[in-house]
Coordinates of C-alpha atoms in Angstrom, one line a residue:
M1 CA -32.4 192.6 46.8
T2 CA -36.1 193.3 47.2
K3 CA -38.1 193.4 44.0
T4 CA -41.7 192.9 43.0
C5 CA -43.7 192.2 39.8
V6 CA -46.7 194.4 39.2
T7 CA -49.2 195.3 36.5
A8 CA -48.8 199.1 36.2
Q9 CA -51.3 201.5 34.7
V10 CA -50.2 204.2 32.3
M11 CA -51.0 207.6 33.8
K12 CA -49.2 209.9 31.3
H13 CA -47.3 209.3 28.1
T14 CA -46.0 212.2 26.1
V15 CA -43.2 213.2 23.7
L16 CA -40.5 215.3 25.4
A17 CA -38.4 216.1 22.4
G18 CA -37.9 214.4 19.0
D19 CA -37.9 210.7 19.6
V20 CA -37.6 210.9 23.4
W21 CA -40.7 210.0 25.4
E22 CA -41.8 210.4 29.1
L23 CA -43.9 207.5 30.5
V24 CA -45.5 207.8 34.0
V25 CA -47.1 204.7 35.4
A26 CA -48.8 203.8 38.7
A27 CA -46.7 201.1 40.4
A28 CA -47.0 201.7 44.1
G29 CA -45.3 198.4 45.1
I30 CA -42.2 199.4 43.2
A31 CA -42.2 203.1 43.9
S32 CA -42.2 202.5 47.7
I33 CA -38.9 200.7 47.6
T34 CA -37.0 202.4 44.7
K35 CA -33.6 203.9 45.2
P36 CA -31.8 206.2 42.7
G37 CA -29.9 204.3 40.1
Q38 CA -32.1 201.2 40.0
F39 CA -34.1 200.1 37.0
V40 CA -37.2 198.3 36.0
H41 CA -37.7 195.4 33.5
I42 CA -40.8 196.1 31.4
R43 CA -43.1 193.8 29.3
L44 CA -46.0 194.9 27.3
T45 CA -49.0 193.0 28.7
D46 CA -51.2 192.7 25.6
T47 CA -48.6 191.0 23.4
I48 CA -45.7 188.5 23.5
D49 CA -43.9 190.5 20.9
P50 CA -41.3 191.5 21.8
L51 CA -40.7 188.3 23.8
L52 CA -38.1 189.6 26.2
R53 CA -38.5 192.4 28.7
R54 CA -36.7 195.7 28.2
P55 CA -34.7 197.5 31.0
F56 CA -35.5 201.1 31.7
S57 CA -33.8 203.3 34.3
I58 CA -36.1 205.0 36.7
A59 CA -36.0 208.8 36.0
D60 CA -38.3 209.8 38.8
C61 CA -40.3 208.2 41.6
D62 CA -43.1 209.5 43.8
P63 CA -43.8 207.1 46.7
A64 CA -46.7 209.2 47.9
R65 CA -48.5 208.9 44.6
G66 CA -47.1 205.5 43.9
T67 CA -45.8 206.5 40.5
L68 CA -42.7 205.8 38.4
T69 CA -41.4 207.9 35.6
F70 CA -39.3 206.6 32.7
I71 CA -37.7 208.7 30.0
Y72 CA -36.7 206.7 26.9
R73 CA -35.6 207.1 23.3
V74 CA -37.2 205.1 20.5
V75 CA -34.4 202.9 19.3
G76 CA -36.0 199.6 18.1
R77 CA -39.0 197.4 17.9
G78 CA -39.7 197.3 21.6
T79 CA -39.6 201.0 22.2
T80 CA -41.6 201.7 19.0
L81 CA -44.4 199.5 20.3
M82 CA -44.2 201.3 23.7
T83 CA -45.0 204.6 22.0
K84 CA -48.5 203.2 21.3
L85 CA -49.4 203.1 25.0
Q86 CA -52.2 205.4 26.1
P87 CA -53.4 206.5 29.6
G88 CA -55.3 203.6 31.1
D89 CA -53.3 200.9 29.3
T90 CA -51.2 198.5 31.5
I91 CA -47.7 197.2 31.3
N92 CA -45.9 194.6 33.5
C93 CA -43.1 196.0 35.6
M94 CA -40.5 193.9 37.5
G95 CA -38.3 195.8 39.9
P96 CA -36.7 197.7 41.3
L97 CA -33.6 195.9 40.0
G98 CA -29.9 196.3 40.5
N99 CA -27.9 198.3 43.0
G100 CA -28.3 202.1 43.1
F101 CA -26.1 205.1 44.0
A102 CA -24.6 205.8 47.4
V103 CA -26.4 209.0 48.2
T104 CA -23.8 210.2 50.8
A105 CA -22.0 213.1 49.2
K106 CA -22.3 216.6 50.8
R107 CA -21.1 218.3 47.6
P108 CA -22.1 216.1 44.7
L109 CA -21.3 216.6 41.0
L110 CA -23.4 214.7 38.5
V111 CA -22.1 214.0 35.0
G112 CA -24.5 212.7 32.3
G113 CA -24.4 212.2 28.6
G114 CA -27.3 211.6 26.3
M115 CA -30.0 209.3 27.8
G116 CA -27.6 208.7 30.7
L117 CA -29.2 211.8 32.1
A118 CA -32.4 210.0 32.8
P119 CA -31.4 208.0 36.0
L120 CA -29.4 211.0 37.3
L121 CA -32.7 213.0 37.6
L122 CA -33.9 210.9 40.5
L123 CA -30.5 211.0 42.0
A124 CA -30.5 214.8 41.9
R125 CA -33.9 214.8 43.6
A126 CA -32.4 212.7 46.4
F127 CA -29.9 215.5 47.1
C128 CA -32.7 218.1 47.7
S129 CA -31.3 219.2 51.0
R130 CA -27.8 219.7 49.5
P131 CA -28.5 220.5 45.8
A132 CA -26.2 218.9 43.3
T133 CA -24.3 220.5 40.4
I134 CA -24.8 218.8 37.1
L135 CA -22.6 218.7 34.0
M136 CA -24.6 217.4 31.0
G137 CA -23.7 216.7 27.4
G138 CA -25.3 215.8 24.2
R139 CA -24.8 215.9 20.4
N140 CA -26.7 219.2 19.8
E141 CA -29.2 221.7 21.2
Q142 CA -32.2 219.5 20.2
E143 CA -30.9 216.7 22.4
L144 CA -30.3 219.0 25.4
F145 CA -33.9 219.6 26.6
W146 CA -32.8 218.3 30.0
P147 CA -32.1 221.7 31.8
N148 CA -35.9 222.2 32.0
L149 CA -36.2 219.0 34.0
Y150 CA -33.2 219.6 36.2
A151 CA -33.8 223.3 37.0
S152 CA -35.8 222.6 40.2
V153 CA -33.4 220.0 41.6
C154 CA -29.9 221.2 40.8
K155 CA -28.0 224.2 42.1
N156 CA -25.9 224.7 39.0
I157 CA -26.2 223.4 35.5
H158 CA -23.3 223.2 33.0
I159 CA -23.9 222.2 29.4
T160 CA -21.7 220.9 26.6
S161 CA -22.6 220.0 23.1
D162 CA -20.6 218.1 20.5
D163 CA -21.5 220.7 17.8
G164 CA -21.3 223.8 19.9
S165 CA -25.0 224.7 19.3
I166 CA -25.5 225.2 23.1
G167 CA -23.2 225.6 26.0
H168 CA -19.6 224.6 25.9
H169 CA -18.4 223.3 22.5
G170 CA -17.0 219.9 23.2
F171 CA -17.5 216.9 25.5
T172 CA -18.4 216.7 29.2
V173 CA -14.9 215.3 30.0
D174 CA -13.4 218.4 28.5
L175 CA -15.1 220.7 31.0
L176 CA -14.9 218.4 34.0
P177 CA -11.3 219.3 35.1
E178 CA -12.3 223.0 35.1
L179 CA -15.3 222.3 37.4
L180 CA -13.2 220.2 39.8
K181 CA -10.7 223.1 40.1
Q182 CA -13.4 225.6 40.8
D183 CA -15.3 223.7 43.5
K184 CA -14.5 221.1 46.2
F185 CA -16.8 218.3 45.2
D186 CA -16.6 215.2 47.4
A187 CA -18.1 212.7 44.9
I188 CA -18.9 212.4 41.2
Y189 CA -21.9 210.4 39.9
A190 CA -21.9 209.6 36.2
C191 CA -24.1 207.9 33.6
G192 CA -23.8 207.8 29.9
P193 CA -21.8 206.2 27.0
H194 CA -19.0 203.9 28.0
V195 CA -16.3 206.2 26.4
M196 CA -17.6 209.1 28.5
L197 CA -17.6 207.1 31.7
A198 CA -14.0 206.0 31.1
G199 CA -13.0 209.6 30.7
V200 CA -14.9 210.7 33.8
A201 CA -13.3 207.8 35.8
K202 CA -9.8 208.9 34.6
V203 CA -10.3 212.5 35.6
A204 CA -11.8 211.6 38.9
A205 CA -8.8 209.5 39.7
Q206 CA -6.4 212.3 38.7
Y207 CA -8.2 214.7 41.1
D208 CA -8.7 212.1 43.8
V209 CA -12.5 212.4 43.9
P210 CA -14.6 209.3 44.6
C211 CA -16.6 208.4 41.6
Q212 CA -19.6 206.1 41.0
V213 CA -20.7 205.2 37.4
S214 CA -23.9 203.7 36.2
L215 CA -23.2 201.4 33.2
E216 CA -25.5 201.2 30.2
D217 CA -25.6 197.7 28.9
Y218 CA -27.7 195.3 26.9
M219 CA -29.7 193.0 29.2
A220 CA -31.9 190.0 28.7
C221 CA -33.1 188.5 32.0
G222 CA -32.3 191.4 34.3
V223 CA -31.8 189.1 37.3
G224 CA -28.3 187.7 36.7
A225 CA -29.2 184.3 35.1
C226 CA -28.3 184.8 31.5
L227 CA -24.8 186.4 31.8
S228 CA -25.4 188.6 28.8
C229 CA -24.5 191.9 30.5
T230 CA -21.2 191.1 32.2
C231 CA -18.2 193.5 32.5
E232 CA -14.6 193.0 33.5
S233 CA -13.7 194.1 37.0
T234 CA -10.3 195.1 38.4
G235 CA -10.6 192.2 40.9
G236 CA -10.2 189.7 38.1
K237 CA -13.8 188.5 37.8
R238 CA -16.7 189.5 35.6
H239 CA -19.5 191.5 37.2
K240 CA -23.1 191.2 36.2
V241 CA -24.3 194.7 35.4
C242 CA -27.9 193.8 36.2
T243 CA -27.3 192.5 39.7
D244 CA -23.9 193.6 40.8
G245 CA -24.6 197.0 39.2
P246 CA -25.6 198.9 37.2
V247 CA -23.8 201.3 39.6
F248 CA -20.2 200.6 40.4
W249 CA -17.4 202.5 42.0
A250 CA -15.2 203.6 39.0
P251 CA -12.0 201.9 40.2
E252 CA -13.9 198.5 40.1
V253 CA -14.3 198.6 36.4
V254 CA -11.7 197.7 33.7
W255 CA -12.1 200.5 31.2

């Protein structure tokens, strides 16, 4: 796995909605080799607090400009400190890390929940010659600002919300069988909460559609040394999400 460690300059840093931010950095050495589904381990360069790096999925990548885009939610001390970054500041980026998606489908269906929609954005862009359909879900209308980001890269957008404030009232898994009956998708790509991924994997198996899932997990080192992000596999051994994943074929994972 090819990776590099670079000092990246902040180009843009803005609030997308509520406590969700978009961070764009110049990191040509990483952008030139990034694949959809991979992530970057970030450390703030002007402080040792927090001590450990934080993993961020790559939401977009522009090799020509040498930029990476991250979309993140403020959830703790590390991300709170990140909100202070201004254009011109620098951060240390290690990546790209992990194994990404197999971008081979001719009729792809993307399924994302919450912040799991971030890495699927770059994947959707990779299907530009055969635009993907996306099924996205969130708790409410405020969380579902994503259609504006996906409008230019997806053929069809289907929305579900837990409270019914926008789109279908319910969960993504509730609407998934209906979409699979309507169209002949040859692959499903999913990222989101574990319970959602388990449901997507089950439906995909029922309809005999190949499915890849990107697991969201806590990570420390990001390079497979600390064993803090392992998951049980159907082969009987534990996979390291950071190096064996974060993308797995759904039947590989014990749900």
